[in-house]
Short mmCIF file of N, CA, C and O in Angstrom, two decimals:
data_model
loop_
_atom_site.label_atom_id
_atom_site.label_comp_id
_atom_site.label_asym_id
_atom_site.label_seq_id
_atom_site.Cartn_x
_atom_site.Cartn_y
_atom_site.Cartn_z
N MET A 376 2.83 -22.47 -11.45
CA MET A 376 3.32 -21.11 -11.55
C MET A 376 4.41 -20.88 -10.52
O MET A 376 4.35 -21.35 -9.40
N ASP A 377 5.41 -20.14 -10.88
CA ASP A 377 6.49 -19.78 -9.96
C ASP A 377 5.98 -18.91 -8.83
O ASP A 377 4.89 -18.38 -8.88
N GLU A 378 6.82 -18.74 -7.82
CA GLU A 378 6.48 -17.87 -6.71
C GLU A 378 6.42 -16.41 -7.17
O GLU A 378 5.75 -15.60 -6.59
N HIS A 379 7.15 -16.08 -8.23
CA HIS A 379 7.18 -14.72 -8.75
C HIS A 379 6.48 -14.65 -10.10
O HIS A 379 6.58 -15.55 -10.90
N ASP A 380 5.79 -13.56 -10.28
CA ASP A 380 5.11 -13.29 -11.54
C ASP A 380 6.09 -12.52 -12.42
O ASP A 380 6.64 -11.53 -11.99
N GLU A 381 6.32 -12.99 -13.61
CA GLU A 381 7.24 -12.30 -14.51
C GLU A 381 6.48 -11.70 -15.67
O GLU A 381 5.74 -12.36 -16.35
N ARG A 382 6.65 -10.42 -15.87
CA ARG A 382 6.08 -9.72 -17.02
C ARG A 382 7.25 -9.12 -17.76
O ARG A 382 7.88 -8.20 -17.27
N GLY A 383 7.54 -9.65 -18.93
CA GLY A 383 8.75 -9.25 -19.62
C GLY A 383 9.91 -9.73 -18.80
O GLY A 383 10.02 -10.89 -18.48
N THR A 384 10.79 -8.83 -18.40
CA THR A 384 11.92 -9.21 -17.55
C THR A 384 11.78 -8.64 -16.16
O THR A 384 12.68 -8.74 -15.35
N THR A 385 10.64 -8.04 -15.85
CA THR A 385 10.44 -7.41 -14.55
C THR A 385 9.79 -8.39 -13.58
O THR A 385 8.74 -8.94 -13.86
N MET A 386 10.42 -8.59 -12.44
CA MET A 386 9.86 -9.41 -11.39
C MET A 386 8.93 -8.53 -10.56
O MET A 386 9.34 -7.49 -10.08
N THR A 387 7.69 -8.94 -10.42
CA THR A 387 6.74 -8.13 -9.67
C THR A 387 6.46 -8.69 -8.29
O THR A 387 5.73 -8.08 -7.53
N GLY A 388 7.03 -9.83 -7.95
CA GLY A 388 6.82 -10.41 -6.63
C GLY A 388 5.67 -11.39 -6.59
O GLY A 388 4.99 -11.63 -7.57
N VAL A 389 5.45 -11.92 -5.41
CA VAL A 389 4.39 -12.90 -5.19
C VAL A 389 3.05 -12.20 -5.36
O VAL A 389 2.85 -11.08 -4.90
N ASP A 390 2.12 -12.87 -6.02
CA ASP A 390 0.78 -12.34 -6.18
C ASP A 390 0.23 -12.04 -4.77
O ASP A 390 0.21 -12.92 -3.92
N PRO A 391 -0.21 -10.81 -4.52
CA PRO A 391 -0.67 -10.45 -3.18
C PRO A 391 -1.80 -11.34 -2.66
O PRO A 391 -1.91 -11.56 -1.46
N SER A 392 -2.62 -11.88 -3.54
CA SER A 392 -3.72 -12.75 -3.09
C SER A 392 -3.20 -14.05 -2.49
O SER A 392 -3.92 -14.74 -1.77
N ARG A 393 -1.94 -14.40 -2.77
CA ARG A 393 -1.34 -15.63 -2.24
C ARG A 393 -0.65 -15.42 -0.89
O ARG A 393 -0.21 -16.37 -0.27
N LEU A 394 -0.55 -14.16 -0.45
CA LEU A 394 0.09 -13.86 0.82
C LEU A 394 -0.93 -13.99 1.95
O LEU A 394 -2.09 -13.63 1.78
N ASP A 395 -0.47 -14.50 3.10
CA ASP A 395 -1.38 -14.47 4.25
C ASP A 395 -1.40 -13.05 4.81
O ASP A 395 -0.63 -12.19 4.36
N ASP A 396 -2.26 -12.78 5.76
CA ASP A 396 -2.42 -11.42 6.27
C ASP A 396 -1.12 -10.84 6.84
O ASP A 396 -0.80 -9.68 6.61
N GLN A 397 -0.38 -11.66 7.56
CA GLN A 397 0.88 -11.20 8.15
C GLN A 397 1.91 -10.87 7.06
O GLN A 397 2.59 -9.85 7.13
N GLN A 398 2.02 -11.71 6.06
CA GLN A 398 2.94 -11.45 4.96
C GLN A 398 2.54 -10.20 4.18
O GLN A 398 3.40 -9.40 3.79
N LEU A 399 1.24 -10.02 3.96
CA LEU A 399 0.77 -8.84 3.25
C LEU A 399 1.14 -7.57 4.02
O LEU A 399 1.63 -6.61 3.43
N MET A 400 0.92 -7.57 5.33
CA MET A 400 1.27 -6.39 6.12
C MET A 400 2.77 -6.12 6.09
O MET A 400 3.20 -4.96 5.99
N LYS A 401 3.57 -7.16 6.13
CA LYS A 401 5.03 -6.99 6.06
C LYS A 401 5.43 -6.38 4.72
O LYS A 401 6.27 -5.47 4.65
N GLU A 402 4.84 -6.88 3.64
CA GLU A 402 5.12 -6.33 2.30
C GLU A 402 4.70 -4.86 2.22
O GLU A 402 5.42 -4.04 1.65
N LEU A 403 3.53 -4.53 2.76
CA LEU A 403 3.07 -3.14 2.76
C LEU A 403 4.00 -2.24 3.56
O LEU A 403 4.34 -1.14 3.12
N GLU A 404 4.41 -2.70 4.73
CA GLU A 404 5.33 -1.91 5.55
C GLU A 404 6.64 -1.66 4.81
O GLU A 404 7.17 -0.55 4.81
N THR A 405 7.14 -2.68 4.16
CA THR A 405 8.41 -2.55 3.43
C THR A 405 8.28 -1.59 2.26
O THR A 405 9.13 -0.71 2.07
N ILE A 406 7.22 -1.72 1.48
CA ILE A 406 7.10 -0.87 0.30
C ILE A 406 6.87 0.59 0.69
O ILE A 406 7.38 1.49 0.03
N HIS A 407 6.14 0.81 1.77
CA HIS A 407 5.96 2.20 2.21
C HIS A 407 7.25 2.77 2.77
O HIS A 407 7.54 3.95 2.57
N ARG A 408 8.03 1.96 3.45
CA ARG A 408 9.32 2.42 4.00
C ARG A 408 10.30 2.79 2.89
O ARG A 408 11.07 3.73 3.03
N THR A 409 10.25 2.08 1.76
CA THR A 409 11.21 2.33 0.68
C THR A 409 10.71 3.33 -0.35
O THR A 409 11.44 3.71 -1.27
N ARG A 410 9.48 3.81 -0.18
CA ARG A 410 8.88 4.70 -1.18
C ARG A 410 9.68 5.97 -1.42
O ARG A 410 9.92 6.36 -2.57
N HIS A 411 10.07 6.65 -0.37
CA HIS A 411 10.74 7.94 -0.52
C HIS A 411 12.06 7.80 -1.28
O HIS A 411 12.32 8.57 -2.21
N ASP A 412 12.87 6.82 -0.91
CA ASP A 412 14.14 6.62 -1.61
C ASP A 412 13.93 6.25 -3.07
O ASP A 412 14.68 6.69 -3.94
N THR A 413 12.91 5.46 -3.35
CA THR A 413 12.63 5.09 -4.74
C THR A 413 12.23 6.32 -5.53
O THR A 413 12.68 6.51 -6.67
N LEU A 414 11.41 7.16 -4.95
CA LEU A 414 10.99 8.38 -5.62
C LEU A 414 12.18 9.30 -5.89
O LEU A 414 12.35 9.82 -7.00
N LEU A 415 13.03 9.47 -4.90
CA LEU A 415 14.16 10.40 -5.05
C LEU A 415 15.29 9.85 -5.90
O LEU A 415 15.89 10.60 -6.67
N TYR A 416 15.60 8.57 -5.77
CA TYR A 416 16.82 8.03 -6.35
C TYR A 416 16.63 6.89 -7.34
O TYR A 416 17.59 6.47 -7.98
N GLY A 417 15.42 6.38 -7.48
CA GLY A 417 15.20 5.25 -8.37
C GLY A 417 15.08 5.68 -9.82
O GLY A 417 14.70 6.81 -10.12
N SER A 418 15.38 4.76 -10.71
CA SER A 418 15.21 5.02 -12.14
C SER A 418 13.71 5.10 -12.45
O SER A 418 12.87 4.73 -11.62
N THR A 419 13.39 5.55 -13.63
CA THR A 419 12.00 5.61 -14.06
C THR A 419 11.38 4.22 -14.00
O THR A 419 10.24 4.05 -13.55
N ASP A 420 12.12 3.21 -14.45
CA ASP A 420 11.61 1.83 -14.41
C ASP A 420 11.39 1.36 -12.97
O ASP A 420 10.40 0.67 -12.68
N ALA A 421 12.33 1.71 -12.09
CA ALA A 421 12.19 1.30 -10.68
C ALA A 421 10.97 1.96 -10.05
O ALA A 421 10.22 1.31 -9.31
N LEU A 422 10.75 3.23 -10.35
CA LEU A 422 9.60 3.92 -9.80
C LEU A 422 8.29 3.35 -10.36
O LEU A 422 7.32 3.15 -9.62
N ARG A 423 8.29 3.02 -11.62
CA ARG A 423 7.10 2.41 -12.23
C ARG A 423 6.82 1.05 -11.58
O ARG A 423 5.66 0.76 -11.25
N ALA A 424 7.83 0.24 -11.39
CA ALA A 424 7.65 -1.06 -10.75
C ALA A 424 7.16 -0.89 -9.31
O ALA A 424 6.29 -1.64 -8.84
N HIS A 425 7.72 0.09 -8.61
CA HIS A 425 7.32 0.37 -7.24
C HIS A 425 5.84 0.78 -7.19
O HIS A 425 5.08 0.29 -6.35
N ASN A 426 5.43 1.66 -8.11
CA ASN A 426 4.03 2.09 -8.18
C ASN A 426 3.10 0.90 -8.42
O ASN A 426 2.06 0.77 -7.77
N ASP A 427 3.48 0.06 -9.38
CA ASP A 427 2.66 -1.10 -9.72
C ASP A 427 2.52 -2.04 -8.53
O ASP A 427 1.42 -2.50 -8.20
N ARG A 428 3.63 -2.32 -7.88
CA ARG A 428 3.62 -3.25 -6.75
C ARG A 428 2.83 -2.66 -5.58
O ARG A 428 2.05 -3.36 -4.93
N MET A 429 3.01 -1.38 -5.32
CA MET A 429 2.28 -0.75 -4.23
C MET A 429 0.78 -0.81 -4.50
O MET A 429 -0.01 -1.11 -3.60
N ALA A 430 0.37 -0.55 -5.72
CA ALA A 430 -1.04 -0.61 -6.08
C ALA A 430 -1.59 -2.03 -5.89
O ALA A 430 -2.72 -2.21 -5.40
N GLN A 431 -0.81 -3.04 -6.26
CA GLN A 431 -1.25 -4.43 -6.08
C GLN A 431 -1.45 -4.75 -4.60
O GLN A 431 -2.47 -5.32 -4.21
N LEU A 432 -0.47 -4.40 -3.80
CA LEU A 432 -0.52 -4.71 -2.37
C LEU A 432 -1.64 -3.93 -1.67
O LEU A 432 -2.39 -4.50 -0.87
N GLU A 433 -1.75 -2.65 -1.96
CA GLU A 433 -2.78 -1.84 -1.33
C GLU A 433 -4.17 -2.30 -1.79
O GLU A 433 -5.11 -2.33 -0.99
N GLY A 434 -4.31 -2.65 -3.05
CA GLY A 434 -5.58 -3.15 -3.55
C GLY A 434 -6.00 -4.42 -2.83
O GLY A 434 -7.18 -4.60 -2.49
N GLU A 435 -5.05 -5.31 -2.60
CA GLU A 435 -5.36 -6.55 -1.89
C GLU A 435 -5.74 -6.26 -0.45
O GLU A 435 -6.68 -6.86 0.09
N TYR A 436 -5.04 -5.34 0.19
CA TYR A 436 -5.37 -4.98 1.56
C TYR A 436 -6.81 -4.44 1.63
O TYR A 436 -7.59 -4.82 2.50
N LEU A 437 -7.15 -3.55 0.71
CA LEU A 437 -8.50 -2.97 0.70
C LEU A 437 -9.56 -4.03 0.40
O LEU A 437 -10.66 -3.99 0.97
N ARG A 438 -9.24 -4.97 -0.47
CA ARG A 438 -10.18 -6.05 -0.78
C ARG A 438 -10.47 -6.88 0.46
O ARG A 438 -11.61 -7.25 0.74
N ARG A 439 -9.43 -7.15 1.25
CA ARG A 439 -9.58 -7.97 2.45
C ARG A 439 -10.20 -7.20 3.61
O ARG A 439 -10.72 -7.81 4.55
N ASN A 440 -10.08 -5.90 3.61
CA ASN A 440 -10.51 -5.08 4.74
C ASN A 440 -11.47 -3.98 4.31
O ASN A 440 -11.18 -2.79 4.51
N PRO A 441 -12.62 -4.33 3.76
CA PRO A 441 -13.54 -3.30 3.27
C PRO A 441 -14.12 -2.44 4.39
O PRO A 441 -14.56 -1.33 4.14
N ARG A 442 -14.10 -2.94 5.61
CA ARG A 442 -14.65 -2.20 6.75
C ARG A 442 -13.56 -1.71 7.69
O ARG A 442 -13.78 -1.60 8.90
N ARG A 443 -12.41 -1.41 7.13
CA ARG A 443 -11.29 -0.97 7.97
C ARG A 443 -11.65 0.34 8.67
O ARG A 443 -12.53 1.07 8.23
N MET A 444 -10.95 0.61 9.75
CA MET A 444 -11.19 1.85 10.50
C MET A 444 -10.75 3.04 9.65
O MET A 444 -9.72 2.99 8.99
N VAL A 445 -11.57 4.07 9.66
CA VAL A 445 -11.26 5.29 8.92
C VAL A 445 -11.24 6.45 9.90
O VAL A 445 -12.20 6.65 10.65
N SER A 446 -10.16 7.19 9.89
CA SER A 446 -10.04 8.36 10.75
C SER A 446 -10.84 9.50 10.14
O SER A 446 -10.67 9.84 8.97
N ALA A 447 -11.71 10.11 10.93
CA ALA A 447 -12.53 11.22 10.44
C ALA A 447 -11.66 12.34 9.87
O ALA A 447 -12.02 13.00 8.90
N GLY A 448 -10.49 12.54 10.45
CA GLY A 448 -9.59 13.59 9.98
C GLY A 448 -8.93 13.27 8.65
O GLY A 448 -8.31 14.15 8.05
N ARG A 449 -9.07 12.03 8.18
CA ARG A 449 -8.47 11.64 6.91
C ARG A 449 -9.49 11.64 5.77
O ARG A 449 -9.23 11.14 4.69
N THR A 450 -10.66 12.22 6.01
CA THR A 450 -11.65 12.40 4.97
C THR A 450 -11.65 13.86 4.54
O THR A 450 -11.14 14.73 5.26
N ARG A 451 -12.23 14.17 3.41
CA ARG A 451 -12.30 15.57 2.97
C ARG A 451 -13.04 16.42 3.98
O ARG A 451 -12.60 17.50 4.36
N GLU A 452 -14.19 15.93 4.40
CA GLU A 452 -14.99 16.69 5.35
C GLU A 452 -14.24 16.88 6.66
O GLU A 452 -14.22 17.98 7.23
N GLY A 453 -13.61 15.82 7.13
CA GLY A 453 -12.86 15.91 8.38
C GLY A 453 -11.68 16.86 8.28
O GLY A 453 -11.38 17.60 9.21
N ALA A 454 -11.02 16.87 7.14
CA ALA A 454 -9.89 17.77 6.95
C ALA A 454 -10.35 19.22 6.96
O ALA A 454 -9.67 20.10 7.48
N ARG A 455 -11.51 19.48 6.38
CA ARG A 455 -12.05 20.85 6.37
C ARG A 455 -12.44 21.29 7.77
O ARG A 455 -12.32 22.46 8.13
N ASP A 456 -12.95 20.35 8.56
CA ASP A 456 -13.42 20.67 9.91
C ASP A 456 -12.31 20.68 10.96
O ASP A 456 -12.51 21.16 12.07
N ARG A 457 -11.16 20.14 10.60
CA ARG A 457 -10.07 19.99 11.56
C ARG A 457 -9.62 21.34 12.09
O ARG A 457 -9.45 22.29 11.35
N ARG A 458 -9.41 21.39 13.37
CA ARG A 458 -8.91 22.61 13.99
C ARG A 458 -7.47 22.37 14.42
O ARG A 458 -7.05 21.24 14.63
N CYS A 459 -6.71 23.42 14.59
CA CYS A 459 -5.32 23.31 15.06
C CYS A 459 -5.27 22.56 16.38
O CYS A 459 -6.05 22.84 17.28
N GLY A 460 -4.36 21.60 16.46
CA GLY A 460 -4.15 20.84 17.69
C GLY A 460 -5.11 19.69 17.89
O GLY A 460 -4.97 18.93 18.83
N GLU A 461 -6.10 19.55 17.04
CA GLU A 461 -7.05 18.45 17.16
C GLU A 461 -6.45 17.19 16.57
O GLU A 461 -5.84 17.23 15.51
N SER A 462 -6.61 16.08 17.23
CA SER A 462 -6.08 14.83 16.68
C SER A 462 -7.18 14.10 15.92
O SER A 462 -8.36 14.24 16.22
N ALA A 463 -6.76 13.33 14.94
CA ALA A 463 -7.70 12.54 14.15
C ALA A 463 -7.85 11.18 14.82
O ALA A 463 -6.89 10.47 14.99
N THR A 464 -9.07 10.84 15.21
CA THR A 464 -9.34 9.57 15.86
C THR A 464 -10.04 8.63 14.91
O THR A 464 -11.04 9.00 14.32
N PRO A 465 -9.51 7.40 14.76
CA PRO A 465 -10.16 6.44 13.85
C PRO A 465 -11.57 6.10 14.31
O PRO A 465 -11.87 6.08 15.48
N ARG A 466 -12.44 5.85 13.32
CA ARG A 466 -13.79 5.40 13.62
C ARG A 466 -14.09 4.18 12.76
O ARG A 466 -13.43 3.94 11.78
N THR A 467 -15.08 3.43 13.13
CA THR A 467 -15.45 2.24 12.35
C THR A 467 -16.62 2.54 11.46
O THR A 467 -17.34 3.46 11.60
#
């Protein structure tokens, strides 16, 4: 199999399961950095490809890190309890 997965004529990139942890984090950082511009200025096809790729990368990250740190302020309950000026601290 090639380094890139081809579906139709769309290149979706390297299968996230084939990336090492450092490569996966780099891909995630890049896709999140480019998200806003893709949303504002990308074609419908570009946005769809971006969504698909982001879901693949994020899914792989979550698969590898099921016990990742979760900030109490990033949960529904934590958001409801949050007070002005309070910072969200990650917990394990």
